[in-house]
Amino acid sequence: MLPLYRKFVCVRVTDMRGVDLSRYVFDFDLTFAALMMHPDGTIYHRYGSRDSRSAHVWLSLPSLEIVLQESLRDHARYEPGKAKKELRTSFELPNPKVDRPVLMEEIPAYQRRDEGSCIHCHSINPAFYEEAQKAQQWKPEMKWVYPNPGQIGIDLDRDQQRRITRVDANSIADRAGLKRGDQLIRLNGVSIASAADLMFALDSIPTTQRSADMDLLRDEQATQLSLKLNKNWREGTPLSFAWRPFKWGLTPAPGFGGPELTAKELADIGLDPETEGTFAFRVQYLVTWNENRRYGQAAIKAGLRKGDIVLSVDGKSDFDSVEHFHSWWRLTRRVGQRVEINVLRDGKERTLFLKVLQ
Amino acid sequence: MKQFLALAALAHFVPCSSISAQEQENIVWLNSLPEATEIARDAGLPMLVVFR
């Protein structure tokens, strides 16, 4: 592995200030992402991606080695000026400046809260979201960034990420004819060597496009297939979205939150922590600061207090985590809706009603 | 997990038993994208850009 690293100029970026977001395009929600690229900006491959299962579901040394070797091969045969134009992600700033770098520190939605410190990757999607909303160009399907392989009904081998290990019955992949053991080569014009490449390829499919061509290897024979995509193919679930920091920027927000109760705390209030789906959290904060304070104020108006234990929201109590609750609220609650919140306070259950604000 | 730690060590400078400190020191990580781009262009090498 180390000799491979020495064939690259390695650079580590921990601050997105000054980084051209139109050139270095990746899933900004990740805590670790790598691009293998030509210095002219052409990206050969991507590495580092995840889904709701874990942060390192697709991180392994064998898979990284494959991607590095593929990138070296691509670099050796690269002809400057002949590269196809990089496919852009579907999630872009409205009215992008032509031929100018897109810098996070120049995006108005971020400028307002820029304190001059490091800019984190995960601040980017919420800023894009806010700008798109302001420009009235936001479409709900745009939030489903970087669809994971499960969205088309497949899973990939962790060490050889071109290889399909599972095809779900009656999924998009199944209907297209994909089979277990097939090796993905190219999708929608994007060369695939990793799960990150596949997720970029899926993300690059415009939301209006209803099919995507795929090259693959089956029993060492080149094969072409076409994925047929319905209108909602990108749409995941609150649980699949819960890991994304992007959720914190979406509205409407609940305006309150806090830590999940431990097994002992659940038992203390008479809930069985061993029963699947048992969940409760303690209200530790009501948002009374920043642009989301209206949500916190609405929660206070509804009667919610710090220290309340939230048992269920609109009848739902089987959250996997506090992150799941926040994702669920933002993706499923609608402006104007009256949300029923059951809480435990001083040993007594109470029902509160909170109106969801714009 | 061991593999992940080794990967993290390479990409993040996290000490780990799978990769010796000496091996880690053998990888030069730059901190400037413009500098790395210039070096890669001059040397005809590809870039490995890690964001974290």
XYZ file of C-alpha atoms in Angstrom:
410
model
C 0.000 0.000 0.000
C 2.733 2.471 0.929
C 4.519 2.260 -2.455
C 1.120 3.014 -4.039
C 0.718 6.153 -1.944
C 4.093 7.390 -3.133
C 2.817 7.423 -6.712
C 0.400 10.196 -5.766
C 0.851 13.715 -4.516
C -1.055 13.392 -1.249
C -2.894 16.327 0.235
C -5.121 16.464 3.254
C -7.830 19.119 3.488
C -9.361 19.873 6.875
C -10.847 23.294 6.079
C -13.140 23.971 3.109
C -12.290 27.684 3.098
C -10.811 28.487 -0.318
C -11.804 25.113 -1.822
C -13.628 25.377 -5.161
C -16.857 23.436 -4.629
C -17.450 23.172 -8.376
C -14.153 21.306 -8.780
C -13.904 19.145 -5.682
C -17.318 17.522 -5.809
C -18.072 14.769 -3.316
C -20.670 13.803 -0.719
C -20.211 16.713 1.670
C -21.928 14.884 4.523
C -19.026 12.455 4.889
C -16.399 12.783 7.603
C -13.833 11.162 5.328
C -13.740 11.344 1.535
C -10.932 10.933 -0.982
C -10.630 12.028 -4.600
C -8.052 10.559 -6.962
C -7.572 13.116 -9.674
C -5.480 14.761 -12.376
C -4.150 18.188 -11.390
C -6.332 19.704 -14.134
C -9.400 18.817 -12.038
C -10.430 15.598 -13.778
C -11.509 13.121 -11.110
C -10.612 9.514 -11.854
C -12.241 7.911 -8.837
C -13.728 8.558 -5.427
C -13.347 6.709 -2.184
C -15.039 6.942 1.204
C -18.784 6.574 1.489
C -21.293 5.050 3.830
C -24.934 4.264 4.379
C -27.132 3.952 7.457
C -25.459 0.701 8.548
C -22.177 2.254 9.698
C -19.587 4.929 8.948
C -17.116 2.356 7.649
C -19.322 -0.070 5.793
C -17.238 0.480 2.653
C -13.845 1.338 4.083
C -11.186 -1.342 3.757
C -7.578 -1.467 2.692
C -8.150 -3.940 -0.195
C -10.854 -1.722 -1.698
C -8.701 1.402 -1.289
C -5.808 -0.384 -2.995
C -8.022 -1.291 -5.966
C -9.178 2.311 -6.344
C -5.621 3.645 -6.138
C -4.443 1.158 -8.779
C -7.375 1.957 -11.060
C -6.610 5.651 -10.701
C -2.956 5.101 -11.635
C -4.076 3.178 -14.730
C -6.471 5.970 -15.660
C -3.730 8.543 -15.113
C -1.291 6.639 -17.333
C -3.706 6.683 -20.269
C -5.146 10.141 -19.622
C -5.015 12.541 -22.529
C -5.429 16.166 -21.481
C -8.172 17.958 -23.345
C -9.887 14.723 -24.315
C -11.515 14.043 -20.973
C -15.282 14.074 -20.940
C -16.763 16.973 -19.075
C -17.202 16.071 -15.418
C -20.803 15.287 -14.613
C -21.969 17.647 -11.951
C -23.965 16.632 -8.950
C -27.692 17.307 -9.113
C -27.373 19.450 -6.025
C -26.009 22.759 -7.226
C -26.185 26.370 -6.302
C -28.870 28.327 -8.105
C -27.446 30.623 -10.780
C -23.841 29.391 -10.511
C -21.163 31.899 -11.415
C -19.668 30.931 -14.744
C -15.938 30.249 -14.844
C -15.426 31.307 -11.259
C -14.661 29.100 -8.300
C -17.609 28.421 -6.003
C -16.319 29.193 -2.527
C -18.259 28.392 0.589
C -17.241 31.671 2.221
C -18.898 33.569 -0.657
C -22.258 31.803 -0.383
C -24.618 34.311 1.318
C -26.347 31.616 3.427
C -22.991 30.765 4.966
C -21.594 34.292 5.078
C -24.217 35.250 7.640
C -22.872 32.740 10.140
C -19.220 32.753 9.096
C -17.120 33.336 12.192
C -13.831 33.045 10.352
C -13.060 29.588 11.700
C -12.654 26.337 9.769
C -15.442 25.531 7.337
C -16.610 21.952 7.706
C -17.716 19.865 4.725
C -21.080 19.191 6.372
C -21.908 22.924 6.399
C -22.108 22.914 2.605
C -25.388 21.068 1.912
C -27.430 23.202 4.352
C -26.033 26.371 2.733
C -26.940 25.090 -0.756
C -30.392 24.161 0.553
C -30.962 27.627 1.970
C -29.830 29.315 -1.250
C -32.034 27.078 -3.401
C -35.020 27.786 -1.151
C -34.385 31.504 -1.295
C -34.204 31.347 -5.095
C -37.436 29.272 -5.088
C -35.568 26.531 -6.952
C -35.760 23.945 -4.189
C -37.489 20.683 -5.042
C -38.151 18.113 -2.333
C -36.389 15.333 -4.283
C -33.151 17.363 -4.142
C -32.589 16.395 -0.519
C -31.924 12.763 -1.480
C -28.266 13.409 -2.238
C -25.863 10.605 -3.161
C -28.334 7.713 -3.266
C -26.752 4.590 -1.827
C -26.654 1.291 -3.768
C -29.669 0.068 -1.795
C -31.806 2.660 -3.608
C -31.520 0.633 -6.800
C -31.690 -2.632 -4.863
C -28.105 -3.831 -4.692
C -25.299 -4.245 -2.206
C -21.576 -4.286 -2.986
C -18.638 -6.315 -1.787
C -16.675 -4.348 0.787
C -13.255 -5.307 -0.583
C -14.116 -5.463 -4.301
C -16.649 -2.718 -4.603
C -17.443 -3.296 -8.265
C -18.885 -6.679 -7.369
C -22.595 -6.992 -6.591
C -23.282 -9.227 -3.597
C -27.076 -8.882 -3.459
C -29.918 -7.973 -5.793
C -33.268 -7.298 -4.133
C -36.251 -8.968 -5.761
C -38.354 -6.634 -7.905
C -35.934 -3.728 -7.382
C -34.715 -1.363 -10.108
C -31.576 -3.503 -10.447
C -33.573 -6.733 -10.589
C -35.901 -5.388 -13.256
C -32.890 -4.249 -15.297
C -31.470 -7.780 -15.149
C -28.532 -7.279 -12.760
C -27.342 -10.408 -11.006
C -25.269 -11.300 -7.974
C -21.613 -11.505 -8.994
C -21.901 -8.905 -11.777
C -19.147 -6.297 -11.754
C -20.098 -2.689 -12.352
C -17.853 -0.862 -14.815
C -19.716 2.316 -15.733
C -23.006 3.985 -14.899
C -24.406 7.073 -16.566
C -20.955 7.790 -18.017
C -19.134 7.515 -14.671
C -16.364 4.932 -14.293
C -16.996 2.749 -11.222
C -14.279 1.366 -8.949
C -15.823 2.031 -5.549
C -19.113 2.487 -3.742
C -18.326 6.211 -3.702
C -18.062 6.188 -7.510
C -21.421 4.432 -7.751
C -23.066 6.904 -5.386
C -21.625 9.807 -7.380
C -22.890 8.205 -10.606
C -26.369 7.813 -9.107
C -26.291 11.385 -7.833
C -25.292 12.674 -11.279
C -28.514 11.336 -12.829
C -30.792 14.360 -13.254
C -34.016 14.092 -11.291
C -35.959 14.264 -14.571
C -34.006 11.415 -16.225
C -35.921 8.128 -16.335
C -33.190 5.709 -17.401
C -29.439 5.248 -16.993
C -27.117 3.057 -19.043
C -24.795 0.674 -17.283
C -21.741 -1.285 -18.474
C -20.810 -4.359 -16.505
C -18.841 -7.572 -16.583
C -20.677 -10.859 -16.223
C -18.569 -14.012 -16.319
C -15.809 -11.845 -17.825
C -18.075 -10.808 -20.689
C -18.911 -7.149 -21.248
C -22.651 -6.500 -20.932
C -24.836 -3.443 -21.189
C -28.034 -2.854 -19.274
C -30.348 0.053 -18.695
C -31.831 1.017 -15.346
C -35.421 2.231 -15.584
C -36.035 4.882 -12.977
C -39.354 6.001 -11.626
C -40.029 9.488 -10.331
C -39.273 8.645 -6.690
C -36.356 6.254 -7.089
C -33.993 8.469 -5.045
C -36.313 8.711 -2.086
C -34.959 7.008 1.023
C -36.404 6.853 4.524
C -35.942 8.958 7.670
C -33.764 6.136 8.989
C -31.561 5.994 5.887
C -31.183 9.794 6.063
C -30.557 9.933 9.827
C -26.748 9.693 9.646
C -26.511 12.764 7.421
C -25.547 16.038 9.132
C -27.581 17.641 6.310
C -30.745 16.813 8.285
C -29.905 19.516 10.838
C -30.248 22.169 8.156
C -33.634 21.010 6.867
C -36.881 22.589 7.980
C -39.340 22.380 9.628
C -37.283 21.516 12.718
C -38.817 20.238 15.980
C -37.128 23.003 18.004
C -36.229 20.674 20.837
C -34.016 17.680 21.509
C -31.831 15.894 23.977
C -30.203 12.594 24.843
C -31.730 9.163 24.467
C -32.604 7.451 27.747
C -30.235 4.705 28.836
C -31.472 1.157 29.473
C -31.520 1.875 33.209
C -33.455 5.109 32.747
C -35.985 3.326 30.529
C -36.422 0.618 33.178
C -36.804 3.287 35.881
C -39.862 4.710 34.108
C -41.352 1.279 33.563
C -40.296 0.622 29.950
C -38.604 -2.621 28.987
C -35.286 -1.758 27.322
C -35.061 -5.301 25.964
C -38.205 -4.890 23.875
C -37.360 -3.925 20.332
C -38.451 -0.406 19.433
C -38.418 0.916 23.000
C -37.172 4.466 22.857
C -37.512 7.718 24.758
C -35.440 10.873 25.100
C -35.145 13.668 27.605
C -35.697 17.257 26.467
C -32.387 18.907 27.236
C -32.766 21.980 25.058
C -35.430 24.105 23.450
C -33.988 26.096 20.577
C -34.077 29.751 21.596
C -31.173 30.911 19.464
C -30.337 31.324 15.776
C -32.764 31.254 12.862
C -34.540 28.165 14.260
C -35.656 29.846 17.479
C -39.220 30.123 16.168
C -39.458 26.336 16.381
C -38.219 26.301 19.959
C -40.635 29.077 20.844
C -43.495 27.063 19.329
C -42.464 24.066 21.459
C -42.419 26.238 24.587
C -45.840 27.625 23.635
C -47.100 24.052 23.306
C -46.053 23.475 26.910
C -42.861 21.494 26.449
C -40.264 21.945 29.187
C -36.653 21.002 29.704
C -36.519 17.700 31.566
C -39.673 16.290 29.956
C -39.251 12.739 28.710
C -40.623 12.348 25.195
C -42.374 8.974 24.917
C -43.957 9.279 21.493
C -44.576 11.772 18.708
C -47.738 11.436 16.638
C -48.012 7.896 17.957
C -44.507 6.916 16.875
C -42.108 5.716 19.545
C -39.887 3.197 17.776
C -37.085 5.562 16.836
C -33.642 4.006 16.435
C -31.881 7.066 17.815
C -32.307 10.759 18.501
C -30.849 11.375 15.025
C -33.620 9.209 13.599
C -36.229 11.300 15.425
C -34.788 14.539 14.026
C -34.577 13.089 10.512
C -38.137 11.748 10.739
C -39.536 15.080 11.936
C -37.863 17.103 9.186
C -38.756 14.668 6.413
C -42.312 13.810 7.377
C -43.910 16.603 9.431
C -45.617 19.291 7.375
C -46.071 22.995 7.951
C -49.423 23.712 9.623
C -49.730 20.169 10.994
C -50.628 19.721 14.696
C -48.206 17.219 16.191
C -49.183 15.224 19.268
C -46.330 14.749 21.735
C -46.658 12.423 24.704
C -44.290 13.288 27.512
C -43.601 12.120 31.026
C -43.232 14.880 33.631
C -42.995 14.302 37.373
C -44.093 10.728 36.837
C -47.281 11.702 34.984
C -47.980 11.349 31.281
C -49.142 14.466 29.455
C -50.204 15.097 25.885
C -49.045 18.295 24.214
C -49.917 19.651 20.793
C -47.356 21.528 18.755
C -48.189 23.366 15.550
C -45.492 22.977 12.890
C -44.332 26.378 11.720
C -42.925 27.416 8.342
C -11.922 -2.794 12.306
C -8.175 -3.374 12.186
C -8.230 -2.603 8.480
C -10.211 0.534 9.065
C -7.720 1.709 11.657
C -4.873 1.112 9.238
C -6.710 3.112 6.611
C -7.374 5.846 9.107
C -3.711 5.852 10.013
C -2.714 6.373 6.410
C -5.249 9.031 5.684
C -5.627 10.773 8.994
C -2.286 10.433 10.781
C -3.958 8.370 13.471
C -1.357 6.173 15.239
C -2.172 2.512 14.921
C -0.391 -0.749 15.526
C -0.921 -2.034 11.966
C 1.340 0.616 10.502
C 4.561 1.672 12.163
C 5.285 5.279 12.922
C 8.222 5.062 10.531
C 5.954 3.887 7.715
C 3.525 6.680 8.429
C 6.314 9.202 8.280
C 7.191 7.928 4.831
C 3.968 9.380 3.441
C 4.202 13.078 2.834
C 0.843 14.753 3.273
C 0.612 18.313 2.059
C -1.895 20.715 3.567
C -2.309 23.068 0.622
C -4.411 22.179 -2.443
C -2.770 24.830 -4.681
C 0.702 23.634 -3.674
C -0.222 19.990 -4.237
C -1.758 20.819 -7.620
C 1.396 22.610 -8.734
C 3.669 19.790 -7.585
C 1.473 17.156 -9.261
C 1.415 19.140 -12.503
C 5.185 19.547 -12.521
C 5.830 15.912 -11.615
C 3.154 14.455 -13.893
C 1.628 12.622 -10.932
C -2.005 12.145 -9.968
C -3.300 13.645 -6.743
C -4.845 11.881 -3.781
C -6.983 14.478 -2.042
C -8.401 13.494 1.332
C -11.130 15.604 2.930
C -11.881 15.096 6.573
